[in-house]
PDB file of C-alpha atoms in Angstrom:
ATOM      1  CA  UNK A   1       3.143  -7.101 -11.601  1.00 96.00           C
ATOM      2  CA  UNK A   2       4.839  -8.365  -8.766  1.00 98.00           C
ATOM      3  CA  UNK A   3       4.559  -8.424  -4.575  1.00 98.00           C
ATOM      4  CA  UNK A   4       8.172  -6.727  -3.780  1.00 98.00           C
ATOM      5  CA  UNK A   5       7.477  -5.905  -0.278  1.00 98.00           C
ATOM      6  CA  UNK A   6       5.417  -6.764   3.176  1.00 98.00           C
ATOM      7  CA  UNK A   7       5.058  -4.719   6.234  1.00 98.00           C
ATOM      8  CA  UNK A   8       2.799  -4.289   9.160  1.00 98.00           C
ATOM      9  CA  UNK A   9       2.835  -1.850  12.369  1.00 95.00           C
ATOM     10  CA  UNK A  10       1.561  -3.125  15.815  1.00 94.00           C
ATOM     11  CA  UNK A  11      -0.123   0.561  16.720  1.00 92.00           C
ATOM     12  CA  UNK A  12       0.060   3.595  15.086  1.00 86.00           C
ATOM     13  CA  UNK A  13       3.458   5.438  15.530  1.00 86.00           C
ATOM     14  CA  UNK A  14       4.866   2.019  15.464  1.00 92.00           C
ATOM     15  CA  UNK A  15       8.303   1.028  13.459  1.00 92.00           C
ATOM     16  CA  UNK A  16       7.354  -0.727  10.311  1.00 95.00           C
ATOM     17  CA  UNK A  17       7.991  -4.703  10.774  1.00 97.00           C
ATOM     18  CA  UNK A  18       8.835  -5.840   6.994  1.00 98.00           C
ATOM     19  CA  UNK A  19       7.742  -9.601   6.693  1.00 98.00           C
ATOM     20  CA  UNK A  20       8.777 -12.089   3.861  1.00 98.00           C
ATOM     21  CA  UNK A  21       5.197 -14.239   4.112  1.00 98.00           C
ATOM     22  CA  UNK A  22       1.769 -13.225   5.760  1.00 98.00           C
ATOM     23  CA  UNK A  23      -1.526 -14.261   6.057  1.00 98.00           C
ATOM     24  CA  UNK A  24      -4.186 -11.501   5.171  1.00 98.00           C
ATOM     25  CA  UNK A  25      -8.016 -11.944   6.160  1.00 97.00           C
ATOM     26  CA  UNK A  26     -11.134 -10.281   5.465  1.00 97.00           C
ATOM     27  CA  UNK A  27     -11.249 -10.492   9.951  1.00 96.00           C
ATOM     28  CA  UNK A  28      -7.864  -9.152  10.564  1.00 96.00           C
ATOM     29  CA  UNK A  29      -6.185  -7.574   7.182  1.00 97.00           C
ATOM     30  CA  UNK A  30      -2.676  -8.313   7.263  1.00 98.00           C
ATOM     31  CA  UNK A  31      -2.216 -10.419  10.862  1.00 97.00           C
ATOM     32  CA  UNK A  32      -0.503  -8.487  13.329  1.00 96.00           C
ATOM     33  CA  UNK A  33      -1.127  -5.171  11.867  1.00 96.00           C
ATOM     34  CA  UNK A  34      -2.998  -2.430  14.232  1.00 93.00           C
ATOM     35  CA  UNK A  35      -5.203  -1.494  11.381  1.00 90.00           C
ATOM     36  CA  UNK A  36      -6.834  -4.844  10.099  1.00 89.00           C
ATOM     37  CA  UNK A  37     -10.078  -4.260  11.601  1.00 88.00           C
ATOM     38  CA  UNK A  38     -12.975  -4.305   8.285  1.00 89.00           C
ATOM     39  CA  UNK A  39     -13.307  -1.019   6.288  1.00 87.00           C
ATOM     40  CA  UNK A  40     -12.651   1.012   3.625  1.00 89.00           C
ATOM     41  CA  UNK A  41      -8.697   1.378   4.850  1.00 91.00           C
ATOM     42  CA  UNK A  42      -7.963  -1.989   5.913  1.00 96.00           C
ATOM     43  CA  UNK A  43      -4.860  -2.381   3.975  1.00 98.00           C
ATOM     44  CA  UNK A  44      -2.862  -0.221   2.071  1.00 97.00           C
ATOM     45  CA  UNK A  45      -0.631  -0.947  -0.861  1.00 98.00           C
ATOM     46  CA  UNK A  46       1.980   1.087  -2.414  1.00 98.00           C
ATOM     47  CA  UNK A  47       3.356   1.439  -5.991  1.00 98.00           C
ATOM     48  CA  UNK A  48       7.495   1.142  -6.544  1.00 98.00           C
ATOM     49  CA  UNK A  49       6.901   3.224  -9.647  1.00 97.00           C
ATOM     50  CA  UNK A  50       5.232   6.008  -8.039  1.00 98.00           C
ATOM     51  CA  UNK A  51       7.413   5.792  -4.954  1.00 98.00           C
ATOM     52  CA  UNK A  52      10.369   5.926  -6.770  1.00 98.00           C
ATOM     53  CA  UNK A  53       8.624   9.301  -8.589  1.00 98.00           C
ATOM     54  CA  UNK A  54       8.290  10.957  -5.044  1.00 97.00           C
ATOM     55  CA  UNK A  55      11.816  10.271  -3.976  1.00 97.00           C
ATOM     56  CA  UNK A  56      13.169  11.792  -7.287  1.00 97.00           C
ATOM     57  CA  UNK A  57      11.377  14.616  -6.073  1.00 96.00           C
ATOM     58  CA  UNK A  58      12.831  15.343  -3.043  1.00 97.00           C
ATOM     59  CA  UNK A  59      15.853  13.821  -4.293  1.00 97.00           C
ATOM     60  CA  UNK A  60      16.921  10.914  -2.044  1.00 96.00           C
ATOM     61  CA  UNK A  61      16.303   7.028  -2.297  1.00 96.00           C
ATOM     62  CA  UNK A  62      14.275   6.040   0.579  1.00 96.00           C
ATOM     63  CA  UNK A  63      13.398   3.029   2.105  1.00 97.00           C
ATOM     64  CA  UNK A  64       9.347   2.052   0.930  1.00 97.00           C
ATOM     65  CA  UNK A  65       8.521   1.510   4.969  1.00 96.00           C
ATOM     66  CA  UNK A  66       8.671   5.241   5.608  1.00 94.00           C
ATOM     67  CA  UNK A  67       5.305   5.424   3.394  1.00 94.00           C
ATOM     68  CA  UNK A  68       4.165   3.033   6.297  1.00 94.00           C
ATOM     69  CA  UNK A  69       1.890   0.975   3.732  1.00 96.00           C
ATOM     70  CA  UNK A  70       1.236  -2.590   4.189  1.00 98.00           C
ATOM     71  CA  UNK A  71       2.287  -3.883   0.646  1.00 98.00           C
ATOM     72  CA  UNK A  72       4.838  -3.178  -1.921  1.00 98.00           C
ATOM     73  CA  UNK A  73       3.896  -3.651  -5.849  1.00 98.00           C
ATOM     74  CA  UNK A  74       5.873  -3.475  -9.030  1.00 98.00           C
ATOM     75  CA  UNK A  75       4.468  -2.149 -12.384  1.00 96.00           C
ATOM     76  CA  UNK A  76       1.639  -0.528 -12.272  1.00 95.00           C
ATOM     77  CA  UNK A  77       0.769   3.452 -11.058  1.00 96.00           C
ATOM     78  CA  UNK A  78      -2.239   3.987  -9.634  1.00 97.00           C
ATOM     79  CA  UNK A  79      -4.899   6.403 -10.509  1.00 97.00           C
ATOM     80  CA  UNK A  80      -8.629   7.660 -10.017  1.00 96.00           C
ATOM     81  CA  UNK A  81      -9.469   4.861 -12.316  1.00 96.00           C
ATOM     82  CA  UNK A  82      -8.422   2.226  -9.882  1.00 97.00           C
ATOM     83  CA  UNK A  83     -11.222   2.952  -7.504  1.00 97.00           C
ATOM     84  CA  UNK A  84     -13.476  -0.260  -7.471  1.00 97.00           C
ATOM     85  CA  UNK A  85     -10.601  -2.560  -9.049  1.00 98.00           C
ATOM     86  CA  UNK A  86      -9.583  -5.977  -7.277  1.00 98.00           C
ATOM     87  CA  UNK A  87      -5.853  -6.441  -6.779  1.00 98.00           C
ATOM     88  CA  UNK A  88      -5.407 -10.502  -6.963  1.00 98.00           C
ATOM     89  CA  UNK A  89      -2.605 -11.920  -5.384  1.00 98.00           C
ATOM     90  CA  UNK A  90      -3.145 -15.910  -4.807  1.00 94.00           C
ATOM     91  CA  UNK A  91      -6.254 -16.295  -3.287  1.00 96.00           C
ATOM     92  CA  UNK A  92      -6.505 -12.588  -1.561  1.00 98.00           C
ATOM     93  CA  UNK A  93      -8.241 -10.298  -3.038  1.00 98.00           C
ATOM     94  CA  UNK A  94      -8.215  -6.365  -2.431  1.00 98.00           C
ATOM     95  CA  UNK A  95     -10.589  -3.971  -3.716  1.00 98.00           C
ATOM     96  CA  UNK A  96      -9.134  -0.493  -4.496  1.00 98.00           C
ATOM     97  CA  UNK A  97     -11.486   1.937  -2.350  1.00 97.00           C
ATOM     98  CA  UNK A  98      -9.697   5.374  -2.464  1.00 97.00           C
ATOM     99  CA  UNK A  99      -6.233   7.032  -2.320  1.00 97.00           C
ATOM    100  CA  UNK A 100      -4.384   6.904   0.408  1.00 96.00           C
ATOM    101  CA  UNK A 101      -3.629  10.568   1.267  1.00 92.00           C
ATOM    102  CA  UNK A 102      -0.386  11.517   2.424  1.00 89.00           C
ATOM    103  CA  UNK A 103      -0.654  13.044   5.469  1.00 83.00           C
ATOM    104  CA  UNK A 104       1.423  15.733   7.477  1.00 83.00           C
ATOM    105  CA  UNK A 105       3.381  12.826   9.034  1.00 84.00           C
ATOM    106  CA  UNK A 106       5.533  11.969   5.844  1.00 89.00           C
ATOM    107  CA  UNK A 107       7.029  15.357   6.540  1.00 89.00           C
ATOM    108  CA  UNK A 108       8.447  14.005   9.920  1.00 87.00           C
ATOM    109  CA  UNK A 109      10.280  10.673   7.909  1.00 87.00           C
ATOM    110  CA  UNK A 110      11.826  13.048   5.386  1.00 93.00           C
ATOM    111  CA  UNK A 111      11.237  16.701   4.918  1.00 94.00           C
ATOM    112  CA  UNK A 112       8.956  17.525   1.616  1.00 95.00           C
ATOM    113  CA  UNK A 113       7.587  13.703   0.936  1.00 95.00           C
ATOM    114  CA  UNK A 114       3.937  15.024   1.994  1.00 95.00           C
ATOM    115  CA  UNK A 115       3.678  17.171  -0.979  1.00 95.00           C
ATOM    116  CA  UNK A 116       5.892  14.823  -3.569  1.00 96.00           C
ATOM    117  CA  UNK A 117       3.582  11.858  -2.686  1.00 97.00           C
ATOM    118  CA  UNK A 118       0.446  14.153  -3.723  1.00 95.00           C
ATOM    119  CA  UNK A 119       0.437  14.269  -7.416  1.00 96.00           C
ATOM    120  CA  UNK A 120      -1.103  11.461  -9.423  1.00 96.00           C
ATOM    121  CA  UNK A 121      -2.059   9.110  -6.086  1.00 97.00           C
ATOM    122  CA  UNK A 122       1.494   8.370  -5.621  1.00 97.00           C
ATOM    123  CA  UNK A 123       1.000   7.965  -1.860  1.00 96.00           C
ATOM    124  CA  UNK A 124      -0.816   4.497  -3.361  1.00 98.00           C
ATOM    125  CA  UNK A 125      -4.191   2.825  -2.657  1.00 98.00           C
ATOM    126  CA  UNK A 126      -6.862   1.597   0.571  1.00 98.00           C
ATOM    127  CA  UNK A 127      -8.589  -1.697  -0.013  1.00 98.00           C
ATOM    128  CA  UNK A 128     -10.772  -3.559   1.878  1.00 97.00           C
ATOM    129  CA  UNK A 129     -10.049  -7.589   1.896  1.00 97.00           C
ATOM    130  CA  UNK A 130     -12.555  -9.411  -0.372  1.00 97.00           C
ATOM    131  CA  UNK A 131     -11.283 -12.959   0.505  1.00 97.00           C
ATOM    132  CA  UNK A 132      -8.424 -14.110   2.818  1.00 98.00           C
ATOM    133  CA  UNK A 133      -5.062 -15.447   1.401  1.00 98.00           C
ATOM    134  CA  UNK A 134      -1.691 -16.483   2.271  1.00 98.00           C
ATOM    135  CA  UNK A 135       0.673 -14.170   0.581  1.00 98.00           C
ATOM    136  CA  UNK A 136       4.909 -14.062  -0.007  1.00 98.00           C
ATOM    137  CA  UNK A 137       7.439 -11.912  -1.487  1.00 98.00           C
ATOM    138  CA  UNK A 138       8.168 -12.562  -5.143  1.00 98.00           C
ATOM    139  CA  UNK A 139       4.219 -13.222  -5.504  1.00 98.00           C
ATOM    140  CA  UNK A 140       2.754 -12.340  -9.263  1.00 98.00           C
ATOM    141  CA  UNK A 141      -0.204  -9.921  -8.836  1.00 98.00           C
ATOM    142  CA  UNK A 142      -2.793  -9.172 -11.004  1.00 98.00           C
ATOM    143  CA  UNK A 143      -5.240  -5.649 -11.153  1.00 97.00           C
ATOM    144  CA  UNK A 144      -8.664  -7.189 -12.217  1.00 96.00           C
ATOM    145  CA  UNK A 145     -10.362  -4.060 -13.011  1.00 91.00           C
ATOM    146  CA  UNK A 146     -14.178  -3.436 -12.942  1.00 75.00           C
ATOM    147  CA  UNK A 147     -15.213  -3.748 -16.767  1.00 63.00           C
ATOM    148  CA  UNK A 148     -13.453  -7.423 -16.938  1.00 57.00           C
ATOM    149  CA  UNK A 149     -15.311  -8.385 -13.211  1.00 50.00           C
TER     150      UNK A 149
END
């Protein structure tokens, strides 16, 4: 697996800011990004399999940003099964705490990506930062999942 993409917002209807390096921290989750503050949503991470599953759906190839997640994997989908799984990249560590729904507001980036992003958790994953690392595009990940732990 692989780190293919950064973003963060500054508030909540902000435009997505994609970044090339960031620092992510178990204070702040990724720095500069309105919704860093501790808890079970403090960063998001999507999948490029599964988002390239909803935009097959409603037919057009769409930039990742409209999803308005914080970071961008390759190869893996995520599932139920995830929940309680650390994502590793470098140093930082996320723990998988629950889907992240798709909500209403997809609908307003491009008409019928609410319901496309609701089969198998294809709107991606909410972690909460376990330890702090510097991350960068082109980063290898790793899913560490709770029976190996």
């Amino acid at each position: 697996m692989k780190l293919i993409g950064i973003a963060r917002r500054k508030a909540s209807r902000a435009v997505m800011e994609e970044l090339n390096q960031v620092n992510v921290s178990c204070e702040n989750g990724v720095e500069g990004d309105f919704r860093g503050k501790p808890g079970k949503r403090q960063v998001t991470v999507l999948s490029l399999d599964s988002w390239q599953d909803a935009c097959g759906e409603v037919g057009e190839t769409l930039p990742w940003t409209i999803r308005r997640a914080n970071l961008l994997v390759e190869g893996i989908r995520f599932s139920e099964r995830n929940v309680g799984d650390v994502i590793a990249i470098g140093s930082l560590q996320l723990q998988i705490t629950r889907e992240t729904d798709p909500c209403p507001r997809m609908d307003e980036q491009f008409q019928g990506m609410t319901q496309a992003l609701r089969p198998e958790w294809r709107g991606g994953v909410c972690c909460r930062v376990l330890s702090d690392g510097d991350i960068q595009l082109g980063n290898s990940v790793q899913l560490v999942t709770q029976a190996e732990s």
